[in-house]
Amino acid sequence: GSTGFGGGVAIPHGKLEGLDHVTGVFARLEQPIEFGAIDEMPVDLVFLLLSPPDAGADHLKALASVSRQLRDRGFVAKLRGAGSEDALYALLVGSETRDAA
């Protein structure tokens, strides 16, 4: 599935044989790409979410969590402004920790 949220954010997602847990990959693109987003704006932030075929509820829970974070304009601005990979990692892991609390 593909979700172009608008505001330059996309969350492509799906299920993949061979995975044993939900996996996410984040990319901040140097050059925005067309993604068919609802606002027709190009995308520069992509969070790929992949799950095992039998991870129905876990996949939806992860998708909801990622969606919630990437709808937060302040958080998205921090992702765009992060000056290093370490800063991006800290933002993403920090948001995961907050969601689990």
Short mmCIF file of C-alpha atoms in Angstrom, two decimals:
data_model
loop_
_atom_site.label_atom_id
_atom_site.label_comp_id
_atom_site.label_asym_id
_atom_site.label_seq_id
_atom_site.Cartn_x
_atom_site.Cartn_y
_atom_site.Cartn_z
CA GLY A 1 0.00 0.00 0.00
CA SER A 2 1.04 3.57 -0.39
CA THR A 3 0.15 6.58 1.66
CA GLY A 4 1.13 10.04 0.46
CA PHE A 5 -0.06 12.15 3.38
CA GLY A 6 0.69 15.53 1.96
CA GLY A 7 3.11 18.07 3.29
CA GLY A 8 5.99 16.18 1.67
CA VAL A 9 5.47 13.00 3.72
CA ALA A 10 4.81 9.44 2.50
CA ILE A 11 4.44 6.11 4.27
CA PRO A 12 4.61 3.26 1.79
CA HIS A 13 3.72 0.04 3.60
CA GLY A 14 3.09 -3.62 3.01
CA LYS A 15 3.62 -7.19 4.09
CA LEU A 16 6.58 -9.26 3.00
CA GLU A 17 7.29 -12.99 3.27
CA GLY A 18 10.42 -13.82 5.25
CA LEU A 19 10.12 -11.07 7.86
CA ASP A 20 9.65 -12.10 11.47
CA HIS A 21 8.74 -8.66 12.87
CA VAL A 22 7.54 -5.22 11.81
CA THR A 23 10.39 -3.23 10.28
CA GLY A 24 10.66 0.44 9.39
CA VAL A 25 13.11 2.41 7.29
CA PHE A 26 13.20 6.22 7.25
CA ALA A 27 14.66 8.33 4.46
CA ARG A 28 15.01 12.08 4.11
CA LEU A 29 15.46 12.69 0.40
CA GLU A 30 17.80 15.35 -0.95
CA GLN A 31 15.53 15.85 -3.95
CA PRO A 32 11.76 15.52 -3.43
CA ILE A 33 9.96 13.00 -5.66
CA GLU A 34 6.45 12.76 -7.08
CA PHE A 35 4.43 10.33 -4.99
CA GLY A 36 0.80 10.92 -5.84
CA ALA A 37 0.18 12.62 -2.51
CA ILE A 38 -3.24 13.99 -1.70
CA ASP A 39 -1.95 17.58 -1.99
CA GLU A 40 0.00 16.73 -5.19
CA MET A 41 3.19 18.04 -3.58
CA PRO A 42 6.45 16.12 -4.00
CA VAL A 43 7.68 14.00 -1.08
CA ASP A 44 10.98 14.43 0.76
CA LEU A 45 10.28 12.35 3.90
CA VAL A 46 9.57 8.64 3.46
CA PHE A 47 8.94 6.04 6.15
CA LEU A 48 8.79 2.53 4.66
CA LEU A 49 6.93 0.09 6.91
CA LEU A 50 7.14 -3.66 6.22
CA SER A 51 5.54 -6.47 8.21
CA PRO A 52 5.27 -10.26 8.07
CA PRO A 53 2.12 -11.49 6.30
CA ASP A 54 0.49 -12.56 9.60
CA ALA A 55 1.12 -9.28 11.45
CA GLY A 56 -2.34 -7.79 10.94
CA ALA A 57 -2.86 -5.95 14.23
CA ASP A 58 0.84 -5.21 14.74
CA HIS A 59 1.09 -3.76 11.22
CA LEU A 60 -1.92 -1.49 11.80
CA LYS A 61 -0.62 -0.41 15.21
CA ALA A 62 2.79 0.48 13.75
CA LEU A 63 1.19 2.30 10.82
CA ALA A 64 -1.00 4.31 13.20
CA SER A 65 1.99 5.22 15.35
CA VAL A 66 4.12 6.34 12.40
CA SER A 67 1.16 8.23 10.91
CA ARG A 68 0.51 10.04 14.17
CA GLN A 69 4.12 11.20 14.42
CA LEU A 70 4.39 12.26 10.78
CA ARG A 71 1.19 14.31 10.99
CA ASP A 72 2.79 16.43 13.72
CA ARG A 73 4.11 19.48 11.87
CA GLY A 74 6.58 20.31 14.62
CA PHE A 75 8.06 16.82 14.54
CA VAL A 76 8.26 16.88 10.73
CA ALA A 77 10.05 20.24 10.88
CA LYS A 78 12.58 18.73 13.32
CA LEU A 79 13.17 15.80 10.95
CA ARG A 80 13.79 18.19 8.08
CA GLY A 81 16.09 20.36 10.19
CA ALA A 82 18.13 17.57 11.77
CA GLY A 83 21.78 18.20 10.98
CA SER A 84 23.02 14.61 11.08
CA GLU A 85 22.02 10.96 10.89
CA ASP A 86 22.51 10.75 14.65
CA ALA A 87 20.08 13.62 15.18
CA LEU A 88 17.50 11.93 12.93
CA TYR A 89 17.96 8.66 14.81
CA ALA A 90 17.51 10.41 18.17
CA LEU A 91 14.28 12.04 16.97
CA LEU A 92 12.88 8.77 15.61
CA VAL A 93 13.86 6.65 18.61
CA GLY A 94 12.68 9.36 21.00
CA SER A 95 9.25 9.39 19.33
CA GLU A 96 9.07 5.60 19.59
CA THR A 97 9.88 5.77 23.29
CA ARG A 98 7.21 8.43 23.86
CA ASP A 99 4.62 6.31 22.02
CA ALA A 100 5.41 3.27 24.18
CA ALA A 101 4.97 5.24 27.42
#
